[in-house]
N, CA, C and O atoms as a MOPAC input file, in Angstrom:
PM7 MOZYME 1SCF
protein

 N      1.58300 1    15.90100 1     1.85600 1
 C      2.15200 1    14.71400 1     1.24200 1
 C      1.91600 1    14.79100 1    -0.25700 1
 O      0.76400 1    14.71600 1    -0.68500 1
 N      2.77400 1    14.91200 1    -0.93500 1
 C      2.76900 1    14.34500 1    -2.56900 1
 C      2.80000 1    12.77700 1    -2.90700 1
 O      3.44600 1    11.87900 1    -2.36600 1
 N      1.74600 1    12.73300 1    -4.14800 1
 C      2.35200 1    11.59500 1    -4.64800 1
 C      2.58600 1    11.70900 1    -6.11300 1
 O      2.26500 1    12.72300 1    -6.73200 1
 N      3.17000 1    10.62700 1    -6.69900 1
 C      3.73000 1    10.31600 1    -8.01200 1
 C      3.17100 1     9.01900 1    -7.99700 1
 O      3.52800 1     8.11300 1    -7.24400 1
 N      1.87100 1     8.92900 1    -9.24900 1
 C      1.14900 1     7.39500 1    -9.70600 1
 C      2.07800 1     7.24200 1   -11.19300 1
 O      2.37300 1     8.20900 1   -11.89600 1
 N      2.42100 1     5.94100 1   -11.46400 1
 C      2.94000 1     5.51500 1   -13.07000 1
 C      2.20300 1     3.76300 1   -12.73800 1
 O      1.92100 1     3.17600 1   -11.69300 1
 N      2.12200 1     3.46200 1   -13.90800 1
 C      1.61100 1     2.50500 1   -13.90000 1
 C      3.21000 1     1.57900 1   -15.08100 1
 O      3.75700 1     1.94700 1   -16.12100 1
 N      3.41000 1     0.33600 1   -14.18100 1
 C      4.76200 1    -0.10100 1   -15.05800 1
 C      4.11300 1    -1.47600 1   -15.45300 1
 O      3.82700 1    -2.35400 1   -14.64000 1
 N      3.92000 1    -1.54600 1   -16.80200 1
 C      2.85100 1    -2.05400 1   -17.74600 1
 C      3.69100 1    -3.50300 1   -17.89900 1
 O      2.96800 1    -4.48000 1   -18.09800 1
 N      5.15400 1    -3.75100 1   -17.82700 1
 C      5.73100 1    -4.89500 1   -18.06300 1
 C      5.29100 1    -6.01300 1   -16.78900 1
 O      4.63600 1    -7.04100 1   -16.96400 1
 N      6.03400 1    -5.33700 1   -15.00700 1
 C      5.13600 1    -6.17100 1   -14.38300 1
 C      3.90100 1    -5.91100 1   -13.61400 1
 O      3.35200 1    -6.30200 1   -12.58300 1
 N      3.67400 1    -4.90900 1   -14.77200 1
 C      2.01000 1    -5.08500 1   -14.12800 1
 C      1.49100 1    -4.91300 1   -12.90000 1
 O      0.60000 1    -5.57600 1   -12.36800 1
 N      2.35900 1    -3.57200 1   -12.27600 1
 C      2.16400 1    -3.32600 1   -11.11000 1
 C      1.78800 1    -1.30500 1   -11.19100 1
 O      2.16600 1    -0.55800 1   -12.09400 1
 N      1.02600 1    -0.93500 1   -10.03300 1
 C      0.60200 1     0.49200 1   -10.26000 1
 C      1.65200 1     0.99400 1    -8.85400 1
 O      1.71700 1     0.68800 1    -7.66300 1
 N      2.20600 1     1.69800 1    -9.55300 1
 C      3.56100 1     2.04200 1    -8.68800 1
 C      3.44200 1     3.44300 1    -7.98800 1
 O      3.73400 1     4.35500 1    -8.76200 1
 N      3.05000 1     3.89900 1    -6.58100 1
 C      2.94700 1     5.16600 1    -6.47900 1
 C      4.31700 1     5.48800 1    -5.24400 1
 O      4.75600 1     4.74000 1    -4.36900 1
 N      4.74500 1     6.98500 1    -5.64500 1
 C      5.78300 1     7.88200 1    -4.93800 1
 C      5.51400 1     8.58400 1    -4.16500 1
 O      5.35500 1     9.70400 1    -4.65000 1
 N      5.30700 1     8.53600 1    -2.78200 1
 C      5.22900 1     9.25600 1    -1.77700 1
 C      6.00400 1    10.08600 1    -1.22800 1
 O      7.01100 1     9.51300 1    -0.81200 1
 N      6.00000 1    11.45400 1    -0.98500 1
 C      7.10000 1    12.17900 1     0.10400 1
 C      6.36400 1    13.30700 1     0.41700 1
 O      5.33200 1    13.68600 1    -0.13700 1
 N      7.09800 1    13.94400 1     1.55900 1
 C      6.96200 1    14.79800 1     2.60300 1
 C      6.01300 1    14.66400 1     3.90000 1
 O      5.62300 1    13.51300 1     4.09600 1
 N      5.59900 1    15.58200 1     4.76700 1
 C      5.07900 1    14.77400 1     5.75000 1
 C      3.99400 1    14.29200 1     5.95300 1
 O      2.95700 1    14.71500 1     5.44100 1
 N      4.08700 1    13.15400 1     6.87900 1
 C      3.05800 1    12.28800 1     6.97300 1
 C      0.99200 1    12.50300 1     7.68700 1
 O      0.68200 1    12.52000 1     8.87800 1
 N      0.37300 1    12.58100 1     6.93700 1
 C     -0.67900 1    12.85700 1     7.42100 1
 C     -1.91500 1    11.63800 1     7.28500 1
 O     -2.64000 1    11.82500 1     6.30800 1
 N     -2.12400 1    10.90100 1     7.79200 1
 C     -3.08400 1     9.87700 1     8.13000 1
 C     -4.61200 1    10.37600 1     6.97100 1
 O     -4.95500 1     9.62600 1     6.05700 1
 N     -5.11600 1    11.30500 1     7.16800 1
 C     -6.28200 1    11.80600 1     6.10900 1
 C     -5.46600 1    12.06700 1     4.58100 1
 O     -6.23500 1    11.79500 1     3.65900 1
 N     -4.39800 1    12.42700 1     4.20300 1
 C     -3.76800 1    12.30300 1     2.79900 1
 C     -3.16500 1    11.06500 1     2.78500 1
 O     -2.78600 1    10.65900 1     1.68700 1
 N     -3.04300 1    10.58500 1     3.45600 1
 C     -2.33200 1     8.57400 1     3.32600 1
 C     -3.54400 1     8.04400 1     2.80200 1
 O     -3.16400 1     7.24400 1     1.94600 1
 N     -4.43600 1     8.03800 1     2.82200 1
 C     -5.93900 1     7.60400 1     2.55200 1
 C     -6.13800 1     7.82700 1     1.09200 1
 O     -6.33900 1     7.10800 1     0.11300 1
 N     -5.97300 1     9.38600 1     1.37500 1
 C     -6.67200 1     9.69400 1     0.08700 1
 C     -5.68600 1     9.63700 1    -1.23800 1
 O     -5.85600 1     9.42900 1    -2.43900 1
 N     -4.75900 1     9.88200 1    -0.52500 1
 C     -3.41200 1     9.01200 1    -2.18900 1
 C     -3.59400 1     7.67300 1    -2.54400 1
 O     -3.63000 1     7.24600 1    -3.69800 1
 N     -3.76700 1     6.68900 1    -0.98300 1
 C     -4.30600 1     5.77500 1    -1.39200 1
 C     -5.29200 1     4.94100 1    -2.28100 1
 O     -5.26000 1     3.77000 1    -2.65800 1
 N     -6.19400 1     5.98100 1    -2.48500 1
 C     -7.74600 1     5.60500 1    -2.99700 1
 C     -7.48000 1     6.53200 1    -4.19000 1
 O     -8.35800 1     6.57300 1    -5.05100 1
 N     -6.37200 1     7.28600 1    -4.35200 1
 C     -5.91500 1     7.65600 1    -6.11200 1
 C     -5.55500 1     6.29900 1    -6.80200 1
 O     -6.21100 1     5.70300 1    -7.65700 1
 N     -4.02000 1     5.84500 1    -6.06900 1
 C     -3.29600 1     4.31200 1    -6.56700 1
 C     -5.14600 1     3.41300 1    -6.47400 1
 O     -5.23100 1     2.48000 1    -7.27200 1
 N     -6.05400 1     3.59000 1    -5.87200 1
 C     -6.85900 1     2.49700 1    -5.97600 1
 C     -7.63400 1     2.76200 1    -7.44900 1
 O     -7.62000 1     1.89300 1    -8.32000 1
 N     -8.15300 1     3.75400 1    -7.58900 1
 C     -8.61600 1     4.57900 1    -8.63300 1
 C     -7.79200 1     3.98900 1   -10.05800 1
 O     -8.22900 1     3.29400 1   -10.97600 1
 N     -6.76300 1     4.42900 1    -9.88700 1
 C     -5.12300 1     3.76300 1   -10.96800 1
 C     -4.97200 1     2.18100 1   -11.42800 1
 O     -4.57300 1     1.71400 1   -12.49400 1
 N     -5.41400 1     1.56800 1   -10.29500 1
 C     -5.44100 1    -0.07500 1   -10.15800 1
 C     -6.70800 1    -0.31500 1   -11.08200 1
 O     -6.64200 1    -1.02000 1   -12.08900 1
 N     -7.76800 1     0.26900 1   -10.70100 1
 C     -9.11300 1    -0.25600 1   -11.52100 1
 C     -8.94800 1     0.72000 1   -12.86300 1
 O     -9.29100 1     0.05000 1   -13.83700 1
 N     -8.75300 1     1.37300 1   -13.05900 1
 C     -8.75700 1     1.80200 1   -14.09100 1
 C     -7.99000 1     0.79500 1   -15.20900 1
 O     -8.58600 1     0.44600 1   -16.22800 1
 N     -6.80800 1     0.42600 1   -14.95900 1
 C     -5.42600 1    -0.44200 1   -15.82200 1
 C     -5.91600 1    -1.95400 1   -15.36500 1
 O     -5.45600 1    -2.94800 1   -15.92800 1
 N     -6.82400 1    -2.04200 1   -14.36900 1
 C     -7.05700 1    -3.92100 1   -14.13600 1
 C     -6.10000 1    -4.34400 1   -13.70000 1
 O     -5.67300 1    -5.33800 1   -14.28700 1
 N     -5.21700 1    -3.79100 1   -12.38400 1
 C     -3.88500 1    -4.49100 1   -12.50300 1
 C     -4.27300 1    -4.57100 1   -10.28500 1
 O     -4.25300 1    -3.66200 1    -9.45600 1
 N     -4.44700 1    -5.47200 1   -10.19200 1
 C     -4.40200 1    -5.36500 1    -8.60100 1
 C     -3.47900 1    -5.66000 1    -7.55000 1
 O     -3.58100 1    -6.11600 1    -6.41100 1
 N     -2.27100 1    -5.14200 1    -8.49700 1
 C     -0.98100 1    -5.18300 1    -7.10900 1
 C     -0.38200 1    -3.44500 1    -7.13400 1
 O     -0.24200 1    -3.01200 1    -8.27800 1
 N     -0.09400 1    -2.62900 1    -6.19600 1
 C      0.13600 1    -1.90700 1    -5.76300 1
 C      1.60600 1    -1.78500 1    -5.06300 1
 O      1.73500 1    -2.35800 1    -3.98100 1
 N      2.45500 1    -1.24800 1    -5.47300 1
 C      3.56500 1    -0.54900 1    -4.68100 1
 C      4.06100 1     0.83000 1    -4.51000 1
 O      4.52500 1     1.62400 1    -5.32800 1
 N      3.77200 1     0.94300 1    -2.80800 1
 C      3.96700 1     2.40800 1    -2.39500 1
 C      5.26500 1     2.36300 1    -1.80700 1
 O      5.76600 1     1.70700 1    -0.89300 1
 N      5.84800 1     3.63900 1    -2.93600 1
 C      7.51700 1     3.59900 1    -2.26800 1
 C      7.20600 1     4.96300 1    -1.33600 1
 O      6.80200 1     5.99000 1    -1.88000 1
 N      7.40600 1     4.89200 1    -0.02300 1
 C      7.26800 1     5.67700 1     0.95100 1
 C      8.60100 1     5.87000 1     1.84500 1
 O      8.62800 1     5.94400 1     3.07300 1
 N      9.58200 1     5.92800 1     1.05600 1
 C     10.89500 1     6.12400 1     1.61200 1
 C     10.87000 1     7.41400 1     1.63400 1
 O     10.89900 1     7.71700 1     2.82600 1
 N     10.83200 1     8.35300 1     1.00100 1
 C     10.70100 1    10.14100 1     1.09500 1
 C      9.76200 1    10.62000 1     2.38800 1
 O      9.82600 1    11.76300 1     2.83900 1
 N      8.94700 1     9.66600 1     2.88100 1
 C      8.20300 1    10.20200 1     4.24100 1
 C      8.72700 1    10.30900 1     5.06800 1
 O      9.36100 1     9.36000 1     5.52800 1
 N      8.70700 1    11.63300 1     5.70300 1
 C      8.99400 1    12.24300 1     7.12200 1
 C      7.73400 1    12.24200 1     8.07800 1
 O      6.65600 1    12.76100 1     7.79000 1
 N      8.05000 1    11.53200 1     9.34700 1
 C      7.18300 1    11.74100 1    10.09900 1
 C      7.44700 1    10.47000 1    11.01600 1
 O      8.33600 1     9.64700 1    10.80200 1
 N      6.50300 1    10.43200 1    12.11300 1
 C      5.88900 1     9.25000 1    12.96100 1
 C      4.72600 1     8.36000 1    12.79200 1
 O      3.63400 1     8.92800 1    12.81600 1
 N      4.73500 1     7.15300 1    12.63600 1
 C      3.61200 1     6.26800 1    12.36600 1
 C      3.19900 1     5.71900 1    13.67900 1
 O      3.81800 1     4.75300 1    14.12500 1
 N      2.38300 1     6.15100 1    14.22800 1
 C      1.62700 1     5.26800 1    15.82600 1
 C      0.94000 1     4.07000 1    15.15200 1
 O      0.53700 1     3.84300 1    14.01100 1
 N      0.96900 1     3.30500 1    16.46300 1
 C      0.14700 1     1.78700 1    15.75800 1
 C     -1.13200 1     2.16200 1    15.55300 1
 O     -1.70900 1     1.51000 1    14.68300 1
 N     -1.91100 1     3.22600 1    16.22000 1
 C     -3.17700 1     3.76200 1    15.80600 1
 C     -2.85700 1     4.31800 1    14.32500 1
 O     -3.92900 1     4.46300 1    13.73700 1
 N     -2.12900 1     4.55900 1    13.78600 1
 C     -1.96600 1     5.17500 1    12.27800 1
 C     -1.74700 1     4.18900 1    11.87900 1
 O     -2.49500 1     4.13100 1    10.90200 1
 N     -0.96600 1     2.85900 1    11.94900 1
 C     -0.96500 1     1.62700 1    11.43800 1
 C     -2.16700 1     0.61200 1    11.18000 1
 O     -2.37900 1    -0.22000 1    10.29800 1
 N     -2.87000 1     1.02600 1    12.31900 1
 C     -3.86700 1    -0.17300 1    12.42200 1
 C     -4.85600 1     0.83500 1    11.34700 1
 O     -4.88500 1     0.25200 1    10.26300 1
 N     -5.52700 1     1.91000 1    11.29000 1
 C     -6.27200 1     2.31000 1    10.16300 1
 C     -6.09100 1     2.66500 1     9.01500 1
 O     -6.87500 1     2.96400 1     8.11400 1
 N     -4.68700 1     2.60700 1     9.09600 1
 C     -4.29900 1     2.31900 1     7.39700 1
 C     -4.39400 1     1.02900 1     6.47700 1
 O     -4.69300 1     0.82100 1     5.30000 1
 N     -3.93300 1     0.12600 1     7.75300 1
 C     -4.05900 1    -1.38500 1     7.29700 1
 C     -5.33800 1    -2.07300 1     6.87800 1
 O     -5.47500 1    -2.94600 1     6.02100 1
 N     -6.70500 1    -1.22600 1     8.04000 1
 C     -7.55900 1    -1.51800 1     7.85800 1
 C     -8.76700 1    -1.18800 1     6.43700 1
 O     -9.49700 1    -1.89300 1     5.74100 1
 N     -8.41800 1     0.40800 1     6.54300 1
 C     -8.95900 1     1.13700 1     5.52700 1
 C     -8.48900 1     0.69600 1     4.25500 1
 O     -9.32900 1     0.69600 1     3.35600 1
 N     -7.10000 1     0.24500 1     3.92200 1
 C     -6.60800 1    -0.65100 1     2.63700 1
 C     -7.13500 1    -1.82400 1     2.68800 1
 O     -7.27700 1    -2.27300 1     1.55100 1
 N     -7.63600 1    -2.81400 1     3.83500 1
 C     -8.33000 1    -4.07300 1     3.77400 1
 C     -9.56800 1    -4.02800 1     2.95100 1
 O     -9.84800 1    -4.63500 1     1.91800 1
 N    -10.37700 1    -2.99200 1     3.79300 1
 C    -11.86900 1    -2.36800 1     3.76200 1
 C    -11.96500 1    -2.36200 1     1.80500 1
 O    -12.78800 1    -2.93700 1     1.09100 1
 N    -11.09100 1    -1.71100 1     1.51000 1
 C    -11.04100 1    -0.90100 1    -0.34900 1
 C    -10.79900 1    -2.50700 1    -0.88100 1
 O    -11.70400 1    -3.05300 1    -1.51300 1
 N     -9.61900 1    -3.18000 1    -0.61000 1
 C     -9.74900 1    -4.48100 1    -1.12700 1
 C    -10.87500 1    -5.44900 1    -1.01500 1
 O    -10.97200 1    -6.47400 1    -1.69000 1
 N    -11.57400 1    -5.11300 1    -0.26400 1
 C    -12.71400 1    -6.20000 1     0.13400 1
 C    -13.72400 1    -5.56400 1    -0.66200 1
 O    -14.47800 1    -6.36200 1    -1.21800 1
 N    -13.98300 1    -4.15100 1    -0.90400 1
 C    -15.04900 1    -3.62400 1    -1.28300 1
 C    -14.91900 1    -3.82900 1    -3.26100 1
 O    -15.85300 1    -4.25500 1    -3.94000 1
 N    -13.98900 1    -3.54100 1    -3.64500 1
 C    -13.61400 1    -3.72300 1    -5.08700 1
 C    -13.73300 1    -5.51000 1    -5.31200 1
 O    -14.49800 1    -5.87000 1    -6.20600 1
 N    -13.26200 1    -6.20300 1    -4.80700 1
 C    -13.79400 1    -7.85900 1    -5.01300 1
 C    -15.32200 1    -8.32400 1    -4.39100 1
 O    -16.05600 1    -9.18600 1    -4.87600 1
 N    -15.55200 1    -7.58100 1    -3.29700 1
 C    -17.38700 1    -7.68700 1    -3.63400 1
 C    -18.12800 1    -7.28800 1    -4.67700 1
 O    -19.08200 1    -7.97300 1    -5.04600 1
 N    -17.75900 1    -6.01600 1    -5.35400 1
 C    -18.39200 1    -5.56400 1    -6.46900 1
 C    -17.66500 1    -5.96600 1    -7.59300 1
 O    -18.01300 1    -5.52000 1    -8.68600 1
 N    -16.58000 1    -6.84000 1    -7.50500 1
 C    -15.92900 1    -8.11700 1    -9.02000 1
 C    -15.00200 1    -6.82300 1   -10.03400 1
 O    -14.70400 1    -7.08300 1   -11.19900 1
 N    -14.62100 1    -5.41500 1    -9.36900 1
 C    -14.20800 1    -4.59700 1   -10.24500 1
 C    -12.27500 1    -5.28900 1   -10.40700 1
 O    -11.51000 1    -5.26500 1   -11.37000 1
 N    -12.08700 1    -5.85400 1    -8.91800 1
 C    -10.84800 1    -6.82100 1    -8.80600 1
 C    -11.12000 1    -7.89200 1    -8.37300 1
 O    -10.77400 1    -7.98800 1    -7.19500 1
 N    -11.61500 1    -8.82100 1    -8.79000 1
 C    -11.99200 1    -9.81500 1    -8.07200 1
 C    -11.36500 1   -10.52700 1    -7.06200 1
 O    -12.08700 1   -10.82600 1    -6.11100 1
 N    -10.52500 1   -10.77800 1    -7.03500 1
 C     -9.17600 1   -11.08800 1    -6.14200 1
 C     -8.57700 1   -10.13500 1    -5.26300 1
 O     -7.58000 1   -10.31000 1    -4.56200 1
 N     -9.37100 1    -8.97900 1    -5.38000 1
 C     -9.02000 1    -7.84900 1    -4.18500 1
 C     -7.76000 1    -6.90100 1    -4.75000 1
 O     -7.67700 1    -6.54000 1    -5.92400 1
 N     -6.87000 1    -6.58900 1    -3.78300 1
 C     -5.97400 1    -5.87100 1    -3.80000 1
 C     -4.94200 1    -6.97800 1    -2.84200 1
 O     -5.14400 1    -7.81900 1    -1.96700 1
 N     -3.59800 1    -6.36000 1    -3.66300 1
 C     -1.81000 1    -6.73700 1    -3.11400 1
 C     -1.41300 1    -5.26400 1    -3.08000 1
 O     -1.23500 1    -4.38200 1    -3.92000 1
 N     -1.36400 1    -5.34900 1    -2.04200 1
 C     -0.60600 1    -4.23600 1    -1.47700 1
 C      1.14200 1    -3.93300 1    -0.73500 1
 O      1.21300 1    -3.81000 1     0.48800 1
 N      2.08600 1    -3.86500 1    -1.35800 1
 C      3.51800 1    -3.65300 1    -0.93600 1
 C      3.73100 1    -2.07300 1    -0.34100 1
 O      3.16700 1    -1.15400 1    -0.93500 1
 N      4.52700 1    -1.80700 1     0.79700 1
 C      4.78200 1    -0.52300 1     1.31000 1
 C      6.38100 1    -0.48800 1     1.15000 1
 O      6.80500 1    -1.38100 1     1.88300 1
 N      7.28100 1     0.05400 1     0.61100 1
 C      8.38200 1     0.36800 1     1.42300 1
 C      8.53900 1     1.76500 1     1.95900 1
 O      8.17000 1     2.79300 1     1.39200 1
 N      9.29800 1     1.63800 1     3.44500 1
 C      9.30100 1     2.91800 1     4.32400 1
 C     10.34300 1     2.81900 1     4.87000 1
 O     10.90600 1     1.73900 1     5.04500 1
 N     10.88800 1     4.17400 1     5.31900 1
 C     12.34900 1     4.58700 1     5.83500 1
 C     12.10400 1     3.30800 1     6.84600 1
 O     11.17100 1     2.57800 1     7.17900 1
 N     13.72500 1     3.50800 1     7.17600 1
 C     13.73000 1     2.08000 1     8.46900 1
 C     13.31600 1     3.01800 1     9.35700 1
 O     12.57000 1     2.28300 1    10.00500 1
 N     13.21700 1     4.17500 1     9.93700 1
 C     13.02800 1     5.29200 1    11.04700 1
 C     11.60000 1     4.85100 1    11.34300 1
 O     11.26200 1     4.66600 1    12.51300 1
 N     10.56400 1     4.63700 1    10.12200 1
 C      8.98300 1     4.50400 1    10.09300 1
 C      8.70200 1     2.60500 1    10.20400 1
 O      7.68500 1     1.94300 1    10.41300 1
 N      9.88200 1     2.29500 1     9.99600 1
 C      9.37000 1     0.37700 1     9.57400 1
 C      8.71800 1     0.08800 1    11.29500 1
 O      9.00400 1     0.78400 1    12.26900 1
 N      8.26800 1    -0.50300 1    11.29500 1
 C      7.92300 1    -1.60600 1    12.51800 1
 C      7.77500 1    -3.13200 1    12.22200 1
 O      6.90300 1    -3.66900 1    11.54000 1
 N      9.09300 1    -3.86500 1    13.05800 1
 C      9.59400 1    -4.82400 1    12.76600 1
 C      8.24400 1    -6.00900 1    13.18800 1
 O      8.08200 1    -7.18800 1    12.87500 1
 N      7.28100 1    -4.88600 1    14.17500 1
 C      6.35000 1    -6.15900 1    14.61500 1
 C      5.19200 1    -6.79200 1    13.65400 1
 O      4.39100 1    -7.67300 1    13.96800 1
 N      5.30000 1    -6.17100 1    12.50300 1
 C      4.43700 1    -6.23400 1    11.57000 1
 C      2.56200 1    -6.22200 1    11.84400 1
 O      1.77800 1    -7.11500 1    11.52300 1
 N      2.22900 1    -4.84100 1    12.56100 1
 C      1.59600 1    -5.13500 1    13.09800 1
 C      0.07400 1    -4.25700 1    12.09300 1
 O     -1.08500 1    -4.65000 1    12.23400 1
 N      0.46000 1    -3.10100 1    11.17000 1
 C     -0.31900 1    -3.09400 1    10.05300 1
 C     -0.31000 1    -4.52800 1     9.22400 1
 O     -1.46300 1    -4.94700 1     9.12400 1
 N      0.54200 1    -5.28900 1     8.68100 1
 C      0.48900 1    -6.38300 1     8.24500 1
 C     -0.67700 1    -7.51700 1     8.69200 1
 O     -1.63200 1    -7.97300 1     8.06400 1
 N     -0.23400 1    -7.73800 1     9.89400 1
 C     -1.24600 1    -8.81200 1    10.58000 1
 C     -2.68500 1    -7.54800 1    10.66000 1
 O     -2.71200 1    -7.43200 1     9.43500 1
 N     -3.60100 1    -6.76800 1    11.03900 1
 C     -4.26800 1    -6.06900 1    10.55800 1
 C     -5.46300 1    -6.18500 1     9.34900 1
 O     -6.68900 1    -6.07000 1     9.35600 1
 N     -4.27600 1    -6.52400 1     8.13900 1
 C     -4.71800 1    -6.36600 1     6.75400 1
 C     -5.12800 1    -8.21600 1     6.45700 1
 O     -6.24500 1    -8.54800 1     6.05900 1
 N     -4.38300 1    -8.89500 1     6.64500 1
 C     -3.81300 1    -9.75100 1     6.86800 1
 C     -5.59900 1   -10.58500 1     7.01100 1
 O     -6.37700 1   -11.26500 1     6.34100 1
 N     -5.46800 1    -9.87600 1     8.50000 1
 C     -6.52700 1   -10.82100 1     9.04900 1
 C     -8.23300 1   -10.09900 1     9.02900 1
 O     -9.20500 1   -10.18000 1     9.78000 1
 N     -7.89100 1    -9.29400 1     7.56100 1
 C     -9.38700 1    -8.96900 1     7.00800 1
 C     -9.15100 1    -9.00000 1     4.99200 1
 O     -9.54500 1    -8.29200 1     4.06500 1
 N     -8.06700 1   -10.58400 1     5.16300 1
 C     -8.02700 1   -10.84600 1     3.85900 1
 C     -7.14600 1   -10.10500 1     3.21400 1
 O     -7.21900 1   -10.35000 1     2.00900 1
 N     -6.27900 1    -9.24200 1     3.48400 1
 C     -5.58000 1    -8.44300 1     2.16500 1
 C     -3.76000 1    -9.30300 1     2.51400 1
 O     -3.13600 1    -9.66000 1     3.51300 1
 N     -3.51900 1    -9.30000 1     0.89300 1
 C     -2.23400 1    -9.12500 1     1.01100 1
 C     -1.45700 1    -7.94200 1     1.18200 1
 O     -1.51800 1    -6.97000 1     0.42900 1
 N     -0.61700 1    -8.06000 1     2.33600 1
 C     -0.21400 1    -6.48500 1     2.44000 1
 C      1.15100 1    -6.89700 1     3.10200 1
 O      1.41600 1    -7.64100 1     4.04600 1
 N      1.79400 1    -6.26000 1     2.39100 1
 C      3.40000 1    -6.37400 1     3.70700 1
 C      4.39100 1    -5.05000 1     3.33700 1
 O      4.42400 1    -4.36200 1     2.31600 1
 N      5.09900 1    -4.98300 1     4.45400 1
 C      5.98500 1    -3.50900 1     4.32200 1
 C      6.99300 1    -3.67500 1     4.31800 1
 O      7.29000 1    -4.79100 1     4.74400 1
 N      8.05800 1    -2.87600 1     3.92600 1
 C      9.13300 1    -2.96700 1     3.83000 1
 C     10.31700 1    -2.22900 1     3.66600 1
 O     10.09700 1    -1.22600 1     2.98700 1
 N     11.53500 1    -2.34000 1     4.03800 1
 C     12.21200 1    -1.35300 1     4.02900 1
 C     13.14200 1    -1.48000 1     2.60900 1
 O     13.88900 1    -0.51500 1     2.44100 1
 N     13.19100 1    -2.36800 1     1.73100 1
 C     13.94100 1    -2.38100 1     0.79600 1
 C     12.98100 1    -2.03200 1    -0.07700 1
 O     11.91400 1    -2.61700 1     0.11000 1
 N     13.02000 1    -1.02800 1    -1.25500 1
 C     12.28100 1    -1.34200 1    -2.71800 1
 C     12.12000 1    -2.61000 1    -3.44100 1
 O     11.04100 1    -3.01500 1    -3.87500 1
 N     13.77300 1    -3.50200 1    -3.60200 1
 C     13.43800 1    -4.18100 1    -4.29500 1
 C     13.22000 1    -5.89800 1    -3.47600 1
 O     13.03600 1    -7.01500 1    -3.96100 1
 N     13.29500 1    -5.61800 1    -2.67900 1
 C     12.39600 1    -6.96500 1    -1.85300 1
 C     10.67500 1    -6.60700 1    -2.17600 1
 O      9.92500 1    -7.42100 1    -2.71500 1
 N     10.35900 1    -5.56400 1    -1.83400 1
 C      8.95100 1    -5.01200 1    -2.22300 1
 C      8.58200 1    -5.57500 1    -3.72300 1
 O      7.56500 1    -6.18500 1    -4.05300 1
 N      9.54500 1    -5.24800 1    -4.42000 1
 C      9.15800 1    -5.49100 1    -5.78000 1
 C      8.77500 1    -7.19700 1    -5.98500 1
 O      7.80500 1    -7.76300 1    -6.49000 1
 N      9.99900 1    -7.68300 1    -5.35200 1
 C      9.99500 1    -8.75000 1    -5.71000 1
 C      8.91300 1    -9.65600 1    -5.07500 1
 O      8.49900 1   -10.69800 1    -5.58300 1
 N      8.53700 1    -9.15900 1    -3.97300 1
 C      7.22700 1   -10.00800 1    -3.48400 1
 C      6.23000 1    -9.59600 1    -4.31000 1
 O      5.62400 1   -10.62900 1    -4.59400 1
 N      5.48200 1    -8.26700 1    -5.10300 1
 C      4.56200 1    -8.43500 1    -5.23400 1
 C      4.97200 1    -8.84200 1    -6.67500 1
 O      3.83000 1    -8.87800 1    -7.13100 1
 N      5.80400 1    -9.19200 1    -7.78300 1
 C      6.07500 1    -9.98000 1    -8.99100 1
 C      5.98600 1   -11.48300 1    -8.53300 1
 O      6.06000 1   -12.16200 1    -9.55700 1
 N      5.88500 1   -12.12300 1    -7.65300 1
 C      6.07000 1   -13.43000 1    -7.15600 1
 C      4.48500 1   -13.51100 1    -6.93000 1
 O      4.29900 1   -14.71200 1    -6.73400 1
 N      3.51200 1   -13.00400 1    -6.87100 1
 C      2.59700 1   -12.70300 1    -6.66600 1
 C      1.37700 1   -13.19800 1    -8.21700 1
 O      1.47900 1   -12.73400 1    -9.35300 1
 N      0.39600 1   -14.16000 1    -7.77300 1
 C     -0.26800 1   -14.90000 1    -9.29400 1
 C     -1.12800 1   -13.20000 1    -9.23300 1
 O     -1.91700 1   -12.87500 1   -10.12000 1

């Protein structure tokens, strides 16, 4: 899996580019780059455009992604580096979406804002709507 981090300084969001195939141990660890990216710039909303991913997401790959992104948000606002945690936006091929939102509820219900999506700019626009 590659990624592409930019940080887009107007709305203040750390924007990372995902593609090729999907591996649960590099989903993590790109992750905890964009987290790295976030504290560095002070900016705690996140959007991963993950439309270029090929692969299968099991709800076991859902549920510890959701969780392990909860876990990093909870851990950065215990130690006040974001105090307010992490916002987290996904968009993903419709092939990978799951309509049951079930990484969502996940994140959700260990405090994170997190939601996925299949459009970019619905993504965008939730996490700009976002204090």
């Amino acid at each position: 899996m590659a990624m592409e981090i930019k940080i887009d300084p107007e709305s203040k969001i750390v924007q990372g580019v995902s593609s090729g195939s999907y591996s649960r141990e590099e989903s993590q660890e790109n992750f905890l780059n964009l987290v790295d990216a976030a504290v560095k710039h002070g900016i705690p909303k996140i959007l991963l455009d993950a439309r270029e991913l090929k692969g299968t997401l099991s709800a076991v790959d859902r549920y510890f992604y959701a969780g392990f992104a909860a876990d990093q948000s909870r851990q950065l606002a215990v130690a006040k580096l974001l105090p307010g945690g992490l916002s987290l936006a996904i968009v993903l091929p419709e092939d990978m979406f799951d309509g049951s939102k079930f990484g969502e509820n996940v994140a959700f219900n260990r405090g994170m804002s997190f939601k996925v999506f299949c459009e970019f700019e619905k993504a965008l626009a939730w996490l700009v709507s976002l204090p």
